[in-house]
């Protein structure tokens, strides 16, 4: 979304499953949500990849992205991201080449290197325990999208007929370096490593090498975001997800995020409250005024060209309302300028 002052907004969805819901219902809610944020003017809608994680129904981002594309008409859709070491690059090229053929000019292929699961499931996905050359995998994948006469005779049908927009995903300076080396746009996970975001994006800009697909640096930053009428209401709406983050660490098995009632009734310990404060402070959780102020500061500090909201709240209406309020708040936030980015080098 380009607001009155130019800051684009997008959505990152992990398809959360709550205790009173199901993975099936969560997937259907995501499909229903996409055209509604499209109507608000959001630019893109990405879905994550997780495996053997009952609380997150995003094990097949390519399939889900196709359904989202079919439910919308202008929204860019894609992966945030495909975790490439879990897959053969040829298969990913075939899947996203098919999406690009069916929805030309609207498909993003965000690429990450984490397993997105536990070590046992990673092995079941045939992920090598010795590690792979991630950059070589990306270059192999990218080659399937370039019209050519392959020497080995392998063709990714119909990938050679159209190319989705490739993005490198990451949460560290190492991923920033990799994106810069390949000349790819870079998406930084601020919700994972908020204290590294400014340095990573600055390093990406400094090391960027133009490529046939991108002549200058391009960045987005994904942020945990919940907007409500007041700071207290926003914190309450985010509480089930925040409590879930604690339970993921403390329970031997975590299958779903708690309901708002369970979160409201939870006896928060001093340690849990400190954890919450540390988690929430760098993110965008609060009233429109609080989020507007935080968003403007984040864009100034990082120079991000786009902001992608990860909004995990219970209830479809509440989630849509958060996106509505975010769009209104962002209308008063100026986009980063080339001069700003140069000053941060």
Short mmCIF file of C-alpha atoms in Angstrom, two decimals:
data_model
loop_
_atom_site.label_atom_id
_atom_site.label_comp_id
_atom_site.label_asym_id
_atom_site.label_seq_id
_atom_site.Cartn_x
_atom_site.Cartn_y
_atom_site.Cartn_z
CA UNK A 1 0.00 0.00 0.00
CA UNK A 2 1.31 3.46 -0.85
CA UNK A 3 -0.18 5.89 1.60
CA UNK A 4 -0.52 9.63 1.12
CA UNK A 5 3.13 10.05 2.05
CA UNK A 6 4.38 6.94 0.32
CA UNK A 7 5.13 4.18 2.87
CA UNK A 8 4.08 0.77 1.45
CA UNK A 9 2.40 -1.79 3.73
CA UNK A 10 2.14 -5.55 3.30
CA UNK A 11 1.04 -8.62 5.29
CA UNK A 12 2.93 -11.64 6.58
CA UNK A 13 0.63 -14.48 7.67
CA UNK A 14 1.66 -17.55 9.68
CA UNK A 15 -1.93 -18.89 9.67
CA UNK A 16 -2.21 -19.20 13.48
CA UNK A 17 -4.32 -21.92 15.06
CA UNK A 18 -6.07 -21.12 18.36
CA UNK A 19 -7.35 -23.55 20.99
CA UNK A 20 -10.97 -23.03 19.98
CA UNK A 21 -10.22 -23.38 16.26
CA UNK A 22 -8.54 -25.71 13.78
CA UNK A 23 -5.94 -25.65 11.04
CA UNK A 24 -8.70 -25.96 8.44
CA UNK A 25 -10.55 -22.94 9.82
CA UNK A 26 -7.31 -20.96 10.06
CA UNK A 27 -6.48 -21.61 6.40
CA UNK A 28 -9.95 -20.55 5.32
CA UNK A 29 -9.69 -17.39 7.42
CA UNK A 30 -6.43 -16.51 5.66
CA UNK A 31 -8.03 -16.92 2.24
CA UNK A 32 -10.95 -14.74 3.34
CA UNK A 33 -8.61 -12.10 4.76
CA UNK A 34 -6.55 -11.60 1.59
CA UNK A 35 -9.14 -9.77 -0.55
CA UNK A 36 -10.10 -7.62 2.43
CA UNK A 37 -6.56 -6.31 2.92
CA UNK A 38 -6.31 -5.96 -0.85
CA UNK A 39 -9.28 -3.58 -0.64
CA UNK A 40 -7.38 -1.58 1.97
CA UNK A 41 -4.54 -1.07 -0.53
CA UNK A 42 -1.90 -3.40 0.92
CA UNK A 43 0.83 -4.25 -1.57
CA UNK A 44 1.58 -7.93 -0.94
CA UNK A 45 0.49 -10.92 1.15
CA UNK A 46 3.09 -13.52 2.08
CA UNK A 47 2.68 -16.81 3.91
CA UNK A 48 5.38 -18.54 5.93
CA UNK A 49 6.65 -22.12 5.89
CA UNK A 50 6.50 -24.31 9.02
CA UNK A 51 6.42 -28.07 9.45
CA UNK A 52 5.17 -30.31 12.25
CA UNK A 53 3.93 -27.18 14.04
CA UNK A 54 0.23 -27.62 14.88
CA UNK A 55 -0.12 -23.97 15.94
CA UNK A 56 0.92 -22.69 12.50
CA UNK A 57 -0.94 -24.09 9.48
CA UNK A 58 1.60 -23.01 6.87
CA UNK A 59 3.29 -26.19 5.70
CA UNK A 60 2.65 -25.60 1.97
CA UNK A 61 3.21 -21.92 1.09
CA UNK A 62 3.17 -22.53 -2.66
CA UNK A 63 -0.27 -24.12 -2.59
CA UNK A 64 -1.66 -21.48 -0.25
CA UNK A 65 -0.19 -18.65 -2.34
CA UNK A 66 -1.98 -20.03 -5.36
CA UNK A 67 -5.30 -19.99 -3.52
CA UNK A 68 -4.66 -16.42 -2.34
CA UNK A 69 -3.88 -15.32 -5.88
CA UNK A 70 -7.14 -16.84 -7.09
CA UNK A 71 -9.06 -14.96 -4.38
CA UNK A 72 -7.56 -11.57 -5.28
CA UNK A 73 -6.84 -9.51 -8.37
CA UNK A 74 -4.13 -6.91 -7.63
CA UNK A 75 -2.44 -8.13 -4.44
CA UNK A 76 1.04 -9.59 -4.85
CA UNK A 77 1.12 -13.02 -3.21
CA UNK A 78 3.92 -15.35 -2.28
CA UNK A 79 6.13 -16.96 0.32
CA UNK A 80 7.70 -15.45 3.36
CA UNK A 81 9.32 -17.71 2.73
CA UNK A 82 10.05 -20.99 1.03
CA UNK A 83 12.81 -22.56 3.13
CA UNK A 84 14.94 -23.66 0.23
CA UNK A 85 17.14 -26.31 1.89
CA UNK A 86 13.93 -28.28 2.56
CA UNK A 87 13.25 -28.55 -1.18
CA UNK A 88 14.84 -29.36 -4.51
CA UNK A 89 15.32 -26.06 -6.37
CA UNK A 90 13.81 -27.65 -9.49
CA UNK A 91 10.55 -28.40 -7.65
CA UNK A 92 10.33 -24.86 -6.26
CA UNK A 93 10.93 -23.43 -9.73
CA UNK A 94 8.18 -25.63 -11.17
CA UNK A 95 5.71 -24.63 -8.46
CA UNK A 96 6.34 -20.90 -8.55
CA UNK A 97 6.80 -20.89 -12.31
CA UNK A 98 3.31 -22.34 -12.51
CA UNK A 99 1.99 -19.64 -10.18
CA UNK A 100 3.64 -16.93 -12.26
CA UNK A 101 2.16 -18.39 -15.45
CA UNK A 102 -1.33 -18.35 -13.94
CA UNK A 103 -0.98 -14.97 -12.19
CA UNK A 104 1.65 -13.02 -14.15
CA UNK A 105 3.32 -10.12 -12.39
CA UNK A 106 1.79 -10.91 -9.00
CA UNK A 107 4.00 -13.65 -7.53
CA UNK A 108 6.82 -13.24 -4.98
CA UNK A 109 9.22 -16.02 -4.02
CA UNK A 110 10.81 -15.20 -0.68
CA UNK A 111 13.65 -17.60 0.18
CA UNK A 112 14.99 -18.56 3.60
CA UNK A 113 17.52 -21.08 4.86
CA UNK A 114 16.12 -22.13 8.27
CA UNK A 115 14.43 -25.55 8.61
CA UNK A 116 11.18 -24.11 9.98
CA UNK A 117 10.79 -27.09 12.25
CA UNK A 118 12.50 -29.44 14.71
CA UNK A 119 15.60 -31.49 13.79
CA UNK A 120 13.65 -34.76 13.47
CA UNK A 121 11.16 -33.26 11.02
CA UNK A 122 13.99 -31.57 9.16
CA UNK A 123 15.51 -34.97 8.52
CA UNK A 124 12.12 -36.27 7.37
CA UNK A 125 12.13 -33.42 4.84
CA UNK A 126 15.48 -34.79 3.63
CA UNK A 127 17.27 -31.68 4.83
CA UNK A 128 21.00 -32.40 5.02
CA UNK A 129 22.45 -32.42 8.52
CA UNK A 130 25.76 -31.22 7.07
CA UNK A 131 24.36 -28.03 5.61
CA UNK A 132 24.05 -26.99 2.00
CA UNK A 133 25.52 -24.23 -0.10
CA UNK A 134 22.52 -21.94 0.16
CA UNK A 135 23.77 -19.43 -2.38
CA UNK A 136 24.41 -22.20 -4.89
CA UNK A 137 20.85 -23.45 -4.35
CA UNK A 138 19.47 -19.97 -5.05
CA UNK A 139 21.58 -19.62 -8.17
CA UNK A 140 20.37 -23.02 -9.39
CA UNK A 141 16.77 -22.02 -8.69
CA UNK A 142 17.20 -18.66 -10.39
CA UNK A 143 18.66 -20.33 -13.46
CA UNK A 144 15.42 -22.16 -14.08
CA UNK A 145 13.65 -18.83 -14.52
CA UNK A 146 16.09 -17.51 -17.15
CA UNK A 147 15.32 -18.45 -20.75
CA UNK A 148 18.25 -20.61 -21.83
CA UNK A 149 19.26 -23.87 -23.43
CA UNK A 150 20.25 -25.90 -20.36
CA UNK A 151 23.37 -27.96 -20.90
CA UNK A 152 22.07 -30.79 -18.73
CA UNK A 153 18.75 -30.94 -20.56
CA UNK A 154 16.64 -30.18 -17.47
CA UNK A 155 13.80 -27.73 -17.99
CA UNK A 156 11.52 -26.45 -15.20
CA UNK A 157 8.19 -26.22 -17.00
CA UNK A 158 6.79 -23.53 -17.13
CA UNK A 159 9.38 -21.59 -15.11
CA UNK A 160 11.36 -20.42 -18.14
CA UNK A 161 8.30 -18.52 -19.41
CA UNK A 162 8.02 -16.18 -16.43
CA UNK A 163 9.90 -15.20 -13.34
CA UNK A 164 8.40 -14.47 -9.93
CA UNK A 165 10.09 -11.75 -7.94
CA UNK A 166 12.78 -13.37 -5.80
CA UNK A 167 13.48 -12.04 -2.29
CA UNK A 168 16.09 -13.10 0.25
CA UNK A 169 14.71 -13.45 3.78
CA UNK A 170 16.82 -13.24 6.91
CA UNK A 171 17.41 -11.99 10.42
CA UNK A 172 21.17 -11.50 10.51
CA UNK A 173 24.03 -9.63 8.82
CA UNK A 174 24.98 -12.91 7.07
CA UNK A 175 21.66 -13.01 5.20
CA UNK A 176 22.06 -9.33 4.36
CA UNK A 177 25.46 -10.05 2.83
CA UNK A 178 24.03 -12.95 0.82
CA UNK A 179 21.17 -10.85 -0.55
CA UNK A 180 23.58 -8.06 -1.48
CA UNK A 181 25.98 -10.46 -3.19
CA UNK A 182 23.19 -11.89 -5.38
CA UNK A 183 21.59 -8.51 -6.08
CA UNK A 184 18.24 -9.61 -4.62
CA UNK A 185 15.73 -7.55 -2.63
CA UNK A 186 16.05 -8.23 1.09
CA UNK A 187 13.32 -8.84 3.70
CA UNK A 188 14.43 -8.61 7.33
CA UNK A 189 12.54 -10.33 10.17
CA UNK A 190 12.41 -7.57 12.78
CA UNK A 191 9.98 -9.69 14.81
CA UNK A 192 12.82 -12.20 15.33
CA UNK A 193 15.87 -9.95 15.74
CA UNK A 194 14.74 -6.36 16.33
CA UNK A 195 18.08 -5.17 17.66
CA UNK A 196 19.89 -6.25 14.49
CA UNK A 197 17.53 -4.76 11.91
CA UNK A 198 19.17 -1.36 11.34
CA UNK A 199 22.68 -2.82 11.09
CA UNK A 200 21.61 -5.63 8.77
CA UNK A 201 19.77 -3.33 6.36
CA UNK A 202 22.66 -0.86 6.40
CA UNK A 203 25.10 -3.66 5.60
CA UNK A 204 22.87 -4.85 2.75
CA UNK A 205 22.85 -1.39 1.20
CA UNK A 206 26.61 -1.01 1.57
CA UNK A 207 27.42 -4.39 -0.01
CA UNK A 208 24.73 -4.44 -2.70
CA UNK A 209 25.78 -5.49 -6.20
CA UNK A 210 23.39 -4.68 -9.06
CA UNK A 211 22.00 -7.73 -10.82
CA UNK A 212 20.03 -8.31 -14.03
CA UNK A 213 16.89 -8.12 -11.88
CA UNK A 214 17.60 -5.26 -9.48
CA UNK A 215 19.74 -2.18 -10.08
CA UNK A 216 19.62 -0.74 -6.57
CA UNK A 217 18.92 -1.98 -3.02
CA UNK A 218 15.34 -2.77 -2.09
CA UNK A 219 14.24 -3.70 1.41
CA UNK A 220 11.27 -4.54 3.53
CA UNK A 221 11.02 -5.18 7.24
CA UNK A 222 8.48 -7.52 8.84
CA UNK A 223 7.24 -6.47 12.27
CA UNK A 224 4.95 -7.97 14.90
CA UNK A 225 1.98 -5.58 14.71
CA UNK A 226 -1.28 -5.24 16.61
CA UNK A 227 -3.27 -2.00 16.49
CA UNK A 228 -6.42 -1.31 18.51
CA UNK A 229 -8.25 1.71 19.85
CA UNK A 230 -5.97 1.98 22.90
CA UNK A 231 -2.62 0.64 24.06
CA UNK A 232 -4.41 -1.54 26.61
CA UNK A 233 -6.77 -3.01 24.00
CA UNK A 234 -3.89 -3.73 21.65
CA UNK A 235 -1.89 -5.46 24.39
CA UNK A 236 -4.95 -7.54 25.29
CA UNK A 237 -5.49 -8.49 21.62
CA UNK A 238 -1.85 -9.53 21.29
CA UNK A 239 -1.83 -11.40 24.63
CA UNK A 240 -2.83 -14.86 23.27
CA UNK A 241 0.08 -14.83 20.84
CA UNK A 242 2.48 -13.44 23.44
CA UNK A 243 1.41 -16.07 25.98
CA UNK A 244 1.80 -18.67 23.26
CA UNK A 245 5.41 -17.57 22.75
CA UNK A 246 6.05 -18.28 26.43
CA UNK A 247 4.25 -21.63 26.33
CA UNK A 248 6.29 -22.70 23.31
CA UNK A 249 9.37 -22.38 25.50
CA UNK A 250 7.96 -23.93 28.67
CA UNK A 251 5.62 -26.72 27.57
CA UNK A 252 6.79 -30.11 26.29
CA UNK A 253 4.10 -29.87 23.59
CA UNK A 254 2.41 -26.79 22.18
CA UNK A 255 -0.48 -27.35 19.78
CA UNK A 256 -2.40 -24.07 19.62
CA UNK A 257 -2.42 -20.49 20.82
CA UNK A 258 -4.57 -19.80 23.89
CA UNK A 259 -7.87 -17.99 23.62
CA UNK A 260 -8.26 -14.37 24.77
CA UNK A 261 -10.07 -15.62 27.90
CA UNK A 262 -7.23 -18.00 28.74
CA UNK A 263 -4.70 -15.20 28.25
CA UNK A 264 -6.74 -12.79 30.40
CA UNK A 265 -7.01 -15.38 33.19
CA UNK A 266 -3.34 -16.36 33.06
CA UNK A 267 -1.42 -15.51 36.29
CA UNK A 268 1.51 -13.71 34.70
CA UNK A 269 4.71 -14.09 36.72
CA UNK A 270 7.20 -11.21 37.05
CA UNK A 271 9.58 -13.07 34.74
CA UNK A 272 6.88 -13.53 32.12
CA UNK A 273 5.93 -9.87 32.30
CA UNK A 274 9.58 -8.87 31.79
CA UNK A 275 9.75 -11.22 28.80
CA UNK A 276 6.64 -9.60 27.36
CA UNK A 277 7.98 -6.10 27.84
CA UNK A 278 11.23 -7.04 26.08
CA UNK A 279 9.29 -8.68 23.25
CA UNK A 280 6.72 -5.92 22.76
CA UNK A 281 8.87 -2.80 23.09
CA UNK A 282 10.63 -3.00 19.69
CA UNK A 283 7.45 -4.06 17.85
CA UNK A 284 4.32 -2.14 16.79
CA UNK A 285 1.69 -2.96 19.40
CA UNK A 286 -0.59 -0.19 20.64
CA UNK A 287 -3.04 2.53 19.73
CA UNK A 288 -2.91 4.24 16.33
CA UNK A 289 -0.91 7.08 17.89
CA UNK A 290 1.58 4.72 19.54
CA UNK A 291 1.99 2.66 16.37
CA UNK A 292 2.31 5.75 14.16
CA UNK A 293 5.12 7.05 16.34
CA UNK A 294 6.85 3.67 16.47
CA UNK A 295 6.46 3.08 12.75
CA UNK A 296 7.94 6.45 11.84
CA UNK A 297 10.91 5.83 14.14
CA UNK A 298 11.45 2.33 12.73
CA UNK A 299 11.44 3.55 9.13
CA UNK A 300 13.84 6.39 9.95
CA UNK A 301 16.17 4.07 11.85
CA UNK A 302 16.29 1.24 9.31
CA UNK A 303 15.59 2.95 6.01
CA UNK A 304 13.22 0.14 5.05
CA UNK A 305 11.36 0.73 1.80
CA UNK A 306 8.32 -1.25 2.94
CA UNK A 307 6.78 -2.53 6.19
CA UNK A 308 5.16 -5.97 6.44
CA UNK A 309 2.80 -6.58 9.35
CA UNK A 310 2.72 -9.91 11.19
CA UNK A 311 -0.59 -9.69 13.04
CA UNK A 312 -1.53 -12.69 15.19
CA UNK A 313 -4.80 -12.00 16.98
CA UNK A 314 -7.84 -14.11 17.77
CA UNK A 315 -10.85 -13.39 15.58
CA UNK A 316 -11.06 -12.38 11.95
CA UNK A 317 -12.79 -9.06 12.65
CA UNK A 318 -10.16 -8.06 15.20
CA UNK A 319 -7.35 -8.92 12.82
CA UNK A 320 -8.91 -6.95 9.97
CA UNK A 321 -9.53 -4.00 12.30
CA UNK A 322 -5.82 -3.99 13.17
CA UNK A 323 -4.92 -3.79 9.48
CA UNK A 324 -7.42 -0.95 8.99
CA UNK A 325 -5.98 1.05 11.87
CA UNK A 326 -2.42 0.36 10.71
CA UNK A 327 -3.24 1.71 7.25
CA UNK A 328 -4.69 4.86 8.80
CA UNK A 329 -1.68 5.30 11.08
CA UNK A 330 0.80 4.75 8.24
CA UNK A 331 -0.82 7.48 6.14
CA UNK A 332 1.02 10.02 8.30
CA UNK A 333 4.39 8.24 8.11
CA UNK A 334 6.79 9.37 5.37
CA UNK A 335 8.62 6.74 3.37
CA UNK A 336 12.38 6.51 3.71
CA UNK A 337 14.16 8.74 1.20
CA UNK A 338 17.37 8.14 -0.71
CA UNK A 339 18.94 10.90 1.34
CA UNK A 340 17.94 9.15 4.57
CA UNK A 341 19.41 5.85 3.36
CA UNK A 342 22.65 7.54 2.34
CA UNK A 343 22.96 9.13 5.77
CA UNK A 344 22.76 5.69 7.39
CA UNK A 345 25.62 4.18 5.35
#
